[in-house]
Each structure stands twice: as structure tokens, then as C-alpha cells.
CSV table of C-alpha atoms in Angstrom, one decimal:
chain,number,residue,atom,x,y,z
E,1,MET,CA,75.7,101.2,72.6
E,2,ARG,CA,79.5,101.8,72.6
E,3,PRO,CA,80.8,103.7,75.6
E,4,THR,CA,82.3,107.4,74.6
E,5,ALA,CA,86.1,108.1,75.8
E,6,SER,CA,84.8,111.1,77.7
E,7,ILE,CA,86.2,110.4,81.3
E,8,LEU,CA,89.6,113.1,81.1
E,9,HIS,CA,92.0,112.7,84.0
E,10,LEU,CA,94.9,115.5,84.2
E,11,ASP,CA,97.9,115.3,86.6
E,12,LEU,CA,100.4,118.1,86.5
E,13,ASP,CA,103.9,116.8,86.2
E,14,ALA,CA,106.5,116.5,89.2
E,15,PHE,CA,103.8,119.4,90.3
E,16,PHE,CA,105.7,120.6,93.9
E,17,ALA,CA,109.2,120.7,92.2
E,18,SER,CA,108.2,122.1,88.7
E,19,VAL,CA,106.8,125.1,91.0
E,20,GLU,CA,110.1,125.4,93.0
E,21,GLN,CA,111.8,125.6,89.6
E,22,ARG,CA,109.6,127.6,87.9
E,23,ASP,CA,109.5,130.4,90.7
E,24,LYS,CA,113.1,130.3,91.7
E,25,PRO,CA,115.0,130.9,88.1
E,26,SER,CA,118.7,129.3,89.7
E,27,LEU,CA,116.8,126.0,89.6
E,28,ARG,CA,115.5,125.7,86.6
E,29,GLY,CA,116.5,122.7,84.4
E,30,LYS,CA,118.7,120.9,87.5
E,31,PRO,CA,117.7,118.4,89.8
E,32,VAL,CA,115.7,119.6,92.8
E,33,ILE,CA,113.7,117.3,95.2
E,34,VAL,CA,110.8,118.2,97.8
E,35,GLY,CA,110.1,116.4,100.8
E,36,GLY,CA,110.9,116.6,104.9
E,37,ILE,CA,114.5,117.8,105.5
E,38,GLY,CA,114.9,116.0,108.7
E,39,GLN,CA,117.1,113.1,109.0
E,40,ARG,CA,113.8,110.6,108.7
E,41,GLY,CA,112.4,112.5,105.6
E,42,VAL,CA,111.1,110.9,102.8
E,43,VAL,CA,110.7,112.6,99.1
E,44,SER,CA,107.4,114.3,98.4
E,45,THR,CA,108.4,114.8,94.7
E,46,ALA,CA,111.0,115.1,92.5
E,47,SER,CA,112.5,117.3,89.3
E,48,TYR,CA,112.6,114.9,86.5
E,49,GLU,CA,116.3,116.1,86.4
E,50,ALA,CA,116.5,114.2,89.7
E,51,ARG,CA,114.7,111.3,88.6
E,52,ARG,CA,117.2,110.4,86.1
E,53,TYR,CA,119.6,109.5,89.4
E,54,GLY,CA,116.4,106.9,90.6
E,55,VAL,CA,115.2,109.2,93.0
E,56,ARG,CA,111.5,108.8,93.4
E,57,SER,CA,108.9,109.7,95.6
E,58,ALA,CA,108.3,108.2,98.7
E,59,MET,CA,112.3,107.4,98.8
E,60,SER,CA,114.0,108.0,102.3
E,61,MET,CA,115.6,111.5,101.9
E,62,ALA,CA,118.7,110.0,102.8
E,63,GLU,CA,118.6,107.4,100.2
E,64,ALA,CA,117.8,110.6,97.6
E,65,ARG,CA,121.1,112.4,99.3
E,66,SER,CA,123.1,109.4,98.7
E,67,ARG,CA,121.8,109.2,95.0
E,68,CYS,CA,121.7,112.8,93.9
E,69,PRO,CA,123.6,114.8,96.3
E,70,HIS,CA,123.9,118.1,94.0
E,71,ALA,CA,120.3,118.4,94.2
E,72,ALA,CA,118.7,121.3,95.5
E,73,PHE,CA,116.8,119.7,98.6
E,74,LEU,CA,113.6,121.9,99.7
E,75,SER,CA,111.0,121.6,102.5
E,76,GLY,CA,108.2,122.9,100.4
E,77,ARG,CA,105.6,125.8,100.0
E,78,PHE,CA,102.2,124.3,99.9
E,79,ASP,CA,100.7,128.2,99.8
E,80,ALA,CA,102.5,128.4,96.1
E,81,TYR,CA,101.1,124.4,95.2
E,82,ARG,CA,97.6,125.3,96.2
E,83,ALA,CA,97.7,128.8,94.4
E,84,ALA,CA,98.3,126.8,91.0
E,85,SER,CA,96.4,124.0,92.1
E,86,ALA,CA,93.2,126.3,92.1
E,87,VAL,CA,93.5,127.7,88.7
E,88,VAL,CA,94.3,124.5,86.9
E,89,MET,CA,90.6,123.3,88.8
E,90,GLU,CA,89.2,126.5,88.0
E,91,ARG,CA,90.4,125.8,84.2
E,92,LEU,CA,89.0,121.9,84.7
E,93,ARG,CA,85.5,123.7,85.8
E,94,ARG,CA,85.2,125.7,82.7
E,95,LEU,CA,85.1,121.6,80.3
E,96,SER,CA,82.2,120.4,82.7
E,97,PRO,CA,81.0,121.3,86.0
E,98,ALA,CA,81.4,117.4,87.3
E,99,VAL,CA,85.8,117.7,88.3
E,100,GLU,CA,86.6,115.4,91.1
E,101,PRO,CA,90.3,116.7,92.6
E,102,LEU,CA,91.8,113.7,93.6
E,103,SER,CA,95.0,116.3,95.1
E,104,LEU,CA,96.3,119.6,94.6
E,105,ASP,CA,98.2,118.4,91.2
E,106,GLU,CA,95.3,115.9,89.7
E,107,ALA,CA,91.6,115.3,88.5
E,108,PHE,CA,89.0,113.5,87.0
E,109,VAL,CA,86.6,115.2,84.7
E,110,ASP,CA,83.8,113.8,83.1
E,111,LEU,CA,83.6,115.6,79.7
E,112,ALA,CA,80.1,114.7,79.3
E,113,ALA,CA,78.3,116.6,82.3
E,114,ASP,CA,78.8,118.9,79.7
E,115,PRO,CA,76.0,119.4,77.5
E,116,ASP,CA,77.2,120.8,74.6
E,117,PHE,CA,80.3,118.0,75.1
E,118,ASP,CA,81.2,116.5,71.5
E,119,PRO,CA,83.3,113.5,71.1
E,120,ALA,CA,85.1,114.3,68.0
E,121,SER,CA,86.2,117.3,69.6
E,122,VAL,CA,88.5,115.5,72.7
E,123,PRO,CA,92.0,115.6,70.7
E,124,ASP,CA,91.4,119.6,70.4
E,125,LEU,CA,90.0,119.8,73.7
E,126,VAL,CA,93.3,117.8,74.8
E,127,ASP,CA,95.5,120.2,73.2
E,128,ARG,CA,93.9,123.5,74.2
E,129,LEU,CA,93.7,122.4,78.3
E,130,ARG,CA,97.3,121.4,78.4
E,131,GLY,CA,98.5,124.5,76.3
E,132,ASP,CA,96.3,126.7,79.1
E,133,VAL,CA,97.2,124.8,81.9
E,134,ALA,CA,101.1,126.0,80.7
E,135,GLU,CA,100.0,129.8,79.7
E,136,LEU,CA,97.8,130.2,83.3
E,137,THR,CA,100.4,128.8,85.7
E,138,GLY,CA,103.8,130.0,84.1
E,139,GLY,CA,104.8,127.5,82.4
E,140,LEU,CA,103.8,124.2,84.2
E,141,THR,CA,103.0,121.2,82.1
E,142,ALA,CA,100.0,118.3,82.8
E,143,SER,CA,100.0,114.9,81.0
E,144,VAL,CA,96.4,114.1,79.9
E,145,GLY,CA,94.4,110.8,79.6
E,146,VAL,CA,90.9,110.3,78.3
E,147,ALA,CA,89.0,107.6,78.1
E,148,THR,CA,85.9,105.6,79.1
E,149,SER,CA,86.3,104.8,82.6
E,150,LYS,CA,88.6,106.6,85.7
E,151,LEU,CA,90.9,103.4,85.8
E,152,MET,CA,92.0,104.0,82.4
E,153,ALA,CA,92.2,107.4,82.0
E,154,LYS,CA,94.1,107.7,84.8
E,155,ILE,CA,96.2,104.4,83.0
E,156,ALA,CA,96.5,106.4,80.0
E,157,THR,CA,97.7,109.3,81.2
E,158,GLU,CA,101.2,107.9,82.3
E,159,ILE,CA,101.8,106.2,78.6
E,160,ASP,CA,103.0,109.7,77.4
E,161,LYS,CA,104.7,111.5,80.3
E,162,PRO,CA,105.7,113.7,81.3
E,163,ASP,CA,104.4,116.3,79.4
E,164,GLY,CA,102.2,114.1,77.0
E,165,SER,CA,98.6,113.0,76.3
E,166,PHE,CA,97.2,109.5,75.5
E,167,ILE,CA,93.1,109.0,74.1
E,168,VAL,CA,92.0,105.4,74.8
E,169,ALA,CA,89.6,104.6,72.0
E,170,PRO,CA,86.5,102.2,72.9
E,171,GLY,CA,87.0,99.0,72.8
E,172,THR,CA,90.8,98.7,73.0
E,173,GLU,CA,91.2,98.6,76.8
E,174,ARG,CA,91.8,94.9,76.9
E,175,ASP,CA,94.6,95.5,74.3
E,176,LEU,CA,95.7,98.2,75.8
E,177,LEU,CA,95.9,96.4,79.6
E,178,GLU,CA,97.4,92.9,78.1
E,179,PRO,CA,100.9,93.3,78.7
E,180,MET,CA,100.7,96.1,80.9
E,181,PRO,CA,102.6,95.3,84.5
E,182,VAL,CA,99.9,94.0,87.1
E,183,THR,CA,100.7,97.2,89.4
E,184,VAL,CA,99.6,99.2,87.2
E,185,ILE,CA,96.2,98.5,88.5
E,186,ALA,CA,94.7,100.5,91.8
E,187,GLY,CA,96.0,99.2,95.1
E,188,VAL,CA,98.6,96.3,93.4
E,189,GLY,CA,101.7,97.4,95.4
E,190,PRO,CA,104.8,95.1,96.2
E,191,ALA,CA,102.9,93.1,98.6
E,192,THR,CA,100.0,92.3,96.6
E,193,ALA,CA,102.5,91.9,93.4
E,194,ALA,CA,105.0,89.4,95.2
E,195,ARG,CA,101.8,87.3,95.8
E,196,LEU,CA,100.1,87.5,92.8
E,197,HIS,CA,103.9,86.8,91.2
E,198,HIS,CA,104.3,83.1,93.4
E,199,VAL,CA,100.6,82.1,91.1
E,200,GLY,CA,102.2,82.9,87.8
E,201,ILE,CA,100.3,86.7,87.6
E,202,SER,CA,102.7,89.3,86.5
E,203,ARG,CA,100.8,91.1,83.7
E,204,VAL,CA,97.1,92.2,83.4
E,205,GLY,CA,96.6,89.6,81.1
E,206,ASP,CA,97.8,87.0,83.6
E,207,VAL,CA,94.5,88.0,85.3
E,208,TRP,CA,92.4,86.9,82.7
E,209,ARG,CA,94.0,83.1,83.3
E,210,HIS,CA,92.1,83.0,87.2
E,211,SER,CA,88.9,83.1,87.9
E,212,GLU,CA,87.0,85.6,90.2
E,213,THR,CA,86.9,82.7,93.1
E,214,GLU,CA,90.5,82.4,92.5
E,215,LEU,CA,91.3,86.1,92.9
E,216,VAL,CA,89.0,86.3,95.6
E,217,ASP,CA,91.1,82.8,98.0
E,218,LEU,CA,93.8,84.5,97.2
E,219,LEU,CA,93.7,88.2,97.7
E,220,GLY,CA,89.8,88.2,99.9
E,221,GLN,CA,86.2,89.1,98.7
E,222,ALA,CA,87.0,93.0,98.5
E,223,ALA,CA,90.2,92.8,96.6
E,224,GLY,CA,90.0,89.9,94.6
E,225,THR,CA,86.1,90.8,93.1
E,226,SER,CA,88.4,94.4,92.7
E,227,LEU,CA,91.1,92.7,90.5
E,228,HIS,CA,88.8,90.5,88.7
E,229,ARG,CA,87.1,93.8,87.6
E,230,LEU,CA,89.4,96.3,87.2
E,231,SER,CA,91.8,93.9,85.3
E,232,ARG,CA,89.1,93.7,82.5
E,233,GLY,CA,88.7,97.2,82.1
E,234,ILE,CA,85.9,97.4,83.9
E,235,ASP,CA,85.3,100.5,86.1
E,236,ASP,CA,81.7,102.1,86.6
E,237,ARG,CA,83.1,104.9,89.1
E,238,SER,CA,81.5,108.1,88.5
E,239,VAL,CA,83.4,111.0,88.8
E,240,SER,CA,81.8,112.5,92.2
E,241,SER,CA,82.7,116.7,92.2
E,242,HIS,CA,81.2,116.8,95.8
E,243,ARG,CA,84.2,115.0,97.1
E,244,GLU,CA,86.9,118.2,97.0
E,245,ASN,CA,86.0,119.4,100.3
E,246,LYS,CA,85.4,116.6,102.3
E,247,SER,CA,87.1,114.9,105.1
E,248,VAL,CA,87.2,111.9,107.9
E,249,SER,CA,87.8,113.2,111.2
E,250,THR,CA,87.9,112.7,114.8
E,251,GLU,CA,88.3,114.9,117.6
E,252,ASP,CA,87.7,115.0,121.7
E,253,THR,CA,87.6,117.8,123.6
E,254,PHE,CA,88.9,117.5,126.6
E,255,GLU,CA,86.8,118.6,130.9
E,256,THR,CA,90.3,119.9,131.9
E,257,ASP,CA,93.5,121.6,129.8
E,258,ILE,CA,95.9,118.2,129.2
E,259,VAL,CA,99.5,119.4,129.4
E,260,ASP,CA,101.0,116.1,129.6
E,261,ARG,CA,103.0,115.5,126.1
E,262,GLY,CA,102.6,111.6,127.0
E,263,GLU,CA,98.5,111.6,127.6
E,264,LEU,CA,98.5,113.6,124.4
E,265,GLY,CA,100.0,111.2,122.0
E,266,LEU,CA,98.1,109.0,123.0
E,267,ILE,CA,95.0,110.5,122.7
E,268,CYS,CA,96.6,111.7,119.3
E,269,ASP,CA,97.3,107.9,118.3
E,270,ALA,CA,93.8,106.8,119.4
E,271,LEU,CA,92.2,109.9,117.4
E,272,ALA,CA,94.1,108.9,114.5
E,273,ARG,CA,93.4,105.3,114.2
E,274,ARG,CA,90.0,105.8,115.0
E,275,THR,CA,90.0,108.3,111.7
E,276,ALA,CA,91.7,105.7,109.2
E,277,GLU,CA,89.0,103.2,110.4
E,278,ARG,CA,86.2,105.6,109.5
E,279,LEU,CA,88.0,106.0,105.6
E,280,ARG,CA,88.2,102.2,105.3
E,281,LYS,CA,84.6,101.9,106.5
E,282,ALA,CA,83.7,104.4,103.6
E,283,GLY,CA,85.7,103.0,101.4
E,284,LEU,CA,88.1,106.3,101.0
E,285,SER,CA,91.8,107.1,100.8
E,286,GLY,CA,93.2,110.8,101.9
E,287,ARG,CA,96.0,112.3,100.9
E,288,THR,CA,96.1,115.2,103.6
E,289,VAL,CA,96.1,114.4,107.0
E,290,THR,CA,95.2,117.5,109.6
E,291,LEU,CA,95.9,117.5,113.4
E,292,LYS,CA,93.3,120.9,114.8
E,293,VAL,CA,94.3,121.9,118.2
E,294,ARG,CA,92.4,124.3,120.7
E,295,TYR,CA,94.2,126.1,123.5
E,296,HIS,CA,93.4,127.1,127.2
E,297,ASP,CA,92.4,130.4,125.8
E,298,PHE,CA,90.2,129.1,122.8
E,299,THR,CA,92.5,129.9,120.1
E,300,THR,CA,92.5,127.0,117.7
E,301,HIS,CA,94.8,126.2,114.6
E,302,THR,CA,95.4,123.7,112.4
E,303,ARG,CA,98.7,121.7,110.5
E,304,SER,CA,98.7,119.7,107.7
E,305,THR,CA,100.7,117.7,106.2
E,306,THR,CA,100.3,116.4,102.0
E,307,LEU,CA,101.6,112.5,101.7
E,308,PRO,CA,102.7,111.5,98.1
E,309,GLY,CA,99.6,109.4,97.3
E,310,PRO,CA,96.2,108.9,98.8
E,311,THR,CA,96.0,106.6,101.9
E,312,ASP,CA,93.5,104.8,104.3
E,313,GLN,CA,96.5,103.2,106.1
E,314,THR,CA,96.4,103.2,110.1
E,315,ARG,CA,100.2,102.8,110.8
E,316,LEU,CA,100.7,105.6,108.0
E,317,ILE,CA,98.0,108.1,109.2
E,318,VAL,CA,98.9,107.6,113.4
E,319,ALA,CA,102.9,108.5,112.1
E,320,THR,CA,101.8,111.4,110.7
E,321,ALA,CA,99.0,112.5,112.8
E,322,ARG,CA,102.0,112.0,115.4
E,323,ARG,CA,105.0,114.1,114.0
E,324,LEU,CA,102.3,116.7,113.6
E,325,LEU,CA,101.7,116.5,117.1
E,326,ASP,CA,105.2,116.6,117.9
E,327,ALA,CA,106.0,119.5,116.1
E,328,THR,CA,103.1,121.6,117.8
E,329,ASP,CA,103.6,123.6,120.7
E,330,THR,CA,101.6,122.0,123.8
E,331,GLY,CA,102.9,123.9,127.0
E,332,GLY,CA,100.0,126.0,128.1
E,333,GLY,CA,97.8,122.7,127.6
E,334,LEU,CA,95.2,121.5,124.9
E,335,ARG,CA,91.3,121.0,125.3
E,336,LEU,CA,90.8,119.8,122.4
E,337,LEU,CA,92.5,117.9,119.9
E,338,GLY,CA,91.9,116.4,116.6
E,339,VAL,CA,92.6,114.1,113.7
E,340,GLY,CA,91.7,114.8,110.1
E,341,VAL,CA,92.4,113.1,106.3
E,342,SER,CA,91.4,115.1,103.4
E,343,GLY,CA,91.6,115.1,100.0
E,344,LEU,CA,89.6,112.3,99.5
E,345,ALA,CA,89.6,109.2,96.4
E,346,ASP,CA,87.5,106.7,95.9
E,347,TRP,CA,91.0,104.4,95.5
E,348,VAL,CA,94.5,103.6,97.4
E,349,GLN,CA,97.8,104.6,95.9
E,350,ASP,CA,99.5,102.8,98.0
E,351,ASP,CA,99.5,98.9,98.9
E,352,LEU,CA,96.0,98.0,99.4
E,353,PHE,CA,96.8,94.4,100.3
E,354,ALA,CA,99.5,94.8,101.8
E,355,GLU,CA,99.6,93.8,105.8
E,356,GLU,CA,98.1,96.5,108.1
E,357,SER,CA,99.5,97.1,111.4
E,358,ASP,CA,99.2,99.7,113.8
E,359,ASP,CA,102.7,100.2,114.7
E,360,GLU,CA,104.7,103.2,113.6
E,361,PRO,CA,107.1,101.2,111.5
E,362,GLU,CA,111.1,101.5,112.0
E,363,SER,CA,111.7,103.1,108.8
E,364,ALA,CA,108.6,105.8,109.9
E,365,THR,CA,109.5,109.2,107.5
E,366,GLU,CA,108.7,112.8,108.6
E,367,THR,CA,106.5,114.6,105.4
E,368,PRO,CA,107.0,118.5,104.7
E,369,ARG,CA,105.0,120.7,106.7
E,370,LEU,CA,105.1,124.9,106.1
E,371,PRO,CA,106.8,126.2,108.9
E,372,ALA,CA,105.3,128.8,111.3
E,373,ASP,CA,104.6,132.2,110.6
E,374,PRO,CA,107.0,133.8,111.5
E,375,PRO,CA,109.8,131.3,112.3
E,376,ARG,CA,112.1,131.5,114.9
E,377,ALA,CA,115.5,131.9,114.2
E,378,HIS,CA,115.8,127.8,113.7
E,379,GLU,CA,112.8,127.3,111.5
E,380,TRP,CA,114.2,129.1,108.3
E,381,SER,CA,113.5,126.3,106.2
E,382,PRO,CA,114.7,125.7,103.1
E,383,GLY,CA,113.0,127.1,99.7
E,384,MET,CA,111.0,129.1,102.1
E,385,ASP,CA,110.0,132.5,100.8
E,386,VAL,CA,111.9,135.9,102.5
E,387,HIS,CA,112.3,139.2,102.5
E,388,HIS,CA,115.0,141.6,103.3
E,389,ASP,CA,114.9,145.3,103.4
E,390,GLU,CA,118.2,145.4,101.8
E,391,TYR,CA,118.5,142.9,99.3
E,392,GLY,CA,114.6,142.3,98.6
E,393,ASP,CA,112.6,139.1,97.7
E,394,GLY,CA,114.7,136.3,97.7
E,395,TRP,CA,114.2,132.0,99.2
E,396,VAL,CA,116.6,130.0,101.5
E,397,TRP,CA,119.2,128.7,100.1
E,398,GLY,CA,120.1,126.8,103.3
E,399,ARG,CA,121.0,127.2,107.3
E,400,GLY,CA,123.1,126.5,110.1
E,401,LEU,CA,125.6,127.3,112.7
E,402,GLY,CA,123.8,130.3,113.2
E,403,LEU,CA,123.2,131.4,109.8
E,404,VAL,CA,121.0,131.5,106.4
E,405,THR,CA,122.1,131.5,103.2
E,406,VAL,CA,119.4,133.5,100.7
E,407,ARG,CA,119.8,133.8,96.8
E,408,PHE,CA,118.0,136.5,96.5
E,409,GLU,CA,115.4,136.4,92.9
E,410,THR,CA,112.1,135.6,92.2
E,411,ARG,CA,109.8,134.3,89.4
E,412,HIS,CA,109.8,137.5,87.7
E,413,THR,CA,113.8,137.8,88.1
E,414,PRO,CA,116.8,136.7,86.3
E,415,VAL,CA,119.2,134.5,88.4
E,416,GLY,CA,120.0,136.4,91.7
E,417,PRO,CA,122.9,136.7,94.3
E,418,VAL,CA,123.7,134.4,97.1
E,419,ARG,CA,124.2,135.6,100.6
E,420,THR,CA,124.8,134.5,104.0
E,421,LEU,CA,122.8,136.6,107.0
E,422,ARG,CA,122.6,135.8,110.6
E,423,ALA,CA,119.7,134.0,111.1
E,424,ASP,CA,118.3,136.2,114.0
E,425,ASP,CA,119.1,139.3,111.4
E,426,PRO,CA,115.9,142.2,111.9
E,427,ALA,CA,115.6,143.0,108.2
E,428,LEU,CA,115.6,139.0,107.7
E,429,THR,CA,111.0,138.4,107.4
E,430,PRO,CA,109.1,135.2,106.3
E,431,GLY,CA,107.3,136.1,102.7
E,432,HIS,CA,107.6,138.3,99.7
E,433,ARG,CA,106.8,141.8,99.3
E,434,GLU,CA,106.9,142.3,95.8
E,435,SER,CA,103.3,142.9,94.0
E,436,PRO,CA,103.3,139.4,92.3
E,437,SER,CA,101.8,139.1,89.3
E,438,PRO,CA,98.9,137.0,88.6
E,439,VAL,CA,99.2,133.6,88.2
E,440,ALA,CA,96.5,133.4,85.4
E,441,GLY,CA,95.2,135.8,82.4
E,442,THR,CA,92.2,134.6,80.7
E,443,VAL,CA,92.5,132.0,78.5
E,444,GLU,CA,89.7,132.3,75.9
E,445,GLU,CA,87.6,129.1,74.9
């Protein structure tokens, strides 16, 4: 019996940047780049207006600024992203109990887990879903793919992106895959693609001329076997709804509080390495790296960074955890330190077969983080929500030289005026004071 196209993949288009454009009227239709704003920052998400200038996720922020200097460069507001994501995930759960979020903006759904699922209803179901996402989130768009497997559903999502959908009819998988570049297969990044190119493999169809043994000899047992199967559209992974809240972490409690930053840094590196090793042993990758600290008075805090895509690479997890530690106040000493990875997936978006290194690369990058609450004067981050007792609600447009520039507008107002204030202005505080309109209404099935 031919399998049914019942695995749905949804991806919110340019998610972080789209949320910023939705909430900041003056940025709608303009290039927006979200990511680390420091000299070694990395792009997390670029709006489609910015992508026309060649800006891409994981690009250094320095290169992004050179390509698109007139863009709005924002540090990110993860509370807003989580709120929008929660609305979308709840909508997906109304389709089926089997929903597997991969990150804030992406999820798989097993439609067949709903006992009332009708394969003939898929086109209408997809259209309703995309319309509901736009209505419930205040205008965000989603691309959707449906197929018989996770692999093909994810590939289908990219075919008519952004704001489109594609359904892969059962039995057409090989015809669809054959002309595609081999990099559409999860885990085939630049290093692996270069290795495959040396043996004449540039398209997915080229893989079929090589036996599984030849691919294993070239790439190793796990990678070669995986490429052999996935290139033929063979993917029997199930949708794992239990994975949403899972994380892999390692922590250590100290007999005496540790104050020395150098020692804490070495411990942090070791914990991150152990966490990365546990991820790989479990066949998992994750997108969010979290640092957990407990102070001498037993108060516990966490600080997180969300990467552009899932990873299990030691060097990236170590470097990210170390940057989180560098941004944490440890002056009073720590009695516990932990490193965790969440947003788990059973696939890796970066290059699975690239050579692994425990050393931080010279091009190490800074990824977005939420500002402390409340921020000190020098911590006003471009894009963050603020309130002024006289001017009302707005967002940080820029900072420097003891000043902060704010555009006073919100999602529910027209384009607003710009004011430059002292960074230590006591009337300026983080967050909005307006009564927020609900992000979501109720949409009937």
C-alpha cells in the first residue's frame, strides 16, 4: 500500500525579522537584520528585503553591514518571538496531537495521528492553516510542505517559499529529488559537498550511481548510510511530540564558591564539551544553548542564546556557552555552573561531516541575547521595547556617547517620531506599558 502524504512541515518566514517588522511600523517593507550587534556578531535572521542584498543567516554581522548598510540592525526580542511561536504551535496542535517543534519557527506535524484525518482534505487544510497563522499572529506568514516523510516535507517547504506551500504526491519523491543539489539532504554542508564533488556528485541523482559501501568508504559508516537512504527519499523517522521540552545538560556544584573567571571559563568549556558529546551519543542536535549559574546566596539564573540552526558541534556549543559566561556577573562567586542545549531535533542543520575541532575558531561570533532587566545605561539594545513617561511606548533605534535614540511607535500605532534621550534618563524604562492587544483570536475550524 502506497504511503499517504501526511507529514506536514511548517516554517515561519524570516521569523525574527518578520516579528520585528510586524511590531515596528517604520520597518515594514524595509531591510531588517536580527543578530549579534557586536563587532563579532552573527546574523540570526534577515528579512527578505535584506536577502536581496545577499545577507544570509550565520553570516558575520560585519559582512551584512557592508552588503546592506541601510538595514535596521536589531539585537532580538525573544519574549516576542516566543509569544508568536506559542500561538502557532497551539494552532498546529489543533491539527493533530503529534507535533514536533524543531525551534520557535519550525515544526513537524503527523496529520495521520488525528483519527479523523482525510488525505483528500490536505490541500484545503494547508490553505486554512496558512490563513489562520496570518490572522492569529497579526500578519506573519508561513511556508508549508506536506509529504510522506519528514525529509520530503521539509524539502517541500522550501519549494514555494516564502508564503507558499507544496504537497509531494506519494511516488514522486525520486523525480523531485533527482535534479536538486545534494545540499538539500540534511547534514550535507559545504565540506561534505566538496568531498562529494570530487567523486562527481553534485545533484541528488548523482548519489544513486554509488553503492552504499562506496558512500560509507567516502564519508564514514553513519554519514554514508544516511546519505544513501535519504537521497532515495527513504526516511522512516516518526514525529516525536515529546521532544518539545527536552534538553540535554551538564552541571557541576562546587564545594566552595569559585570567583576566578579563568577557572570558571575552563569549567564552562568542559561542561559544554560533555553536553555536546551527550547530544551526539543520543543522535540529537539543538538550537538553544543555556548557561545556568547559582550564586553564593543560592539565587539561580539562566541566560540563553538561540543559534540559526540545530547543531551538535563541540566548538560551537563551547564558544556560545563561553560568550554567555562572559556576559554574566560572577564577581560574587558561583556555587554551581551548568550548560544545556534545548530545541532538540534528530537532524543537524550545519555540516554533519565537517571536521570537528575543540578549538574556538578565529571567526567566533556573538549571537543574540536578551538584555538584562533592567538594563544599565550602556545596555540599551537596538530593537528592545522601552517606555518613556512622557513619550509613551517605543523601541531603541540606536545608542552611543551616553545617548539613546528611540522611535516611539508600536505594533498598534502609525509610524512614530524619533527622540534622542540621555541613556540614564530616569523616565526611560524597559518594556511597554500599553495594554497589549491579544496576539491571537479564535479561528473556527
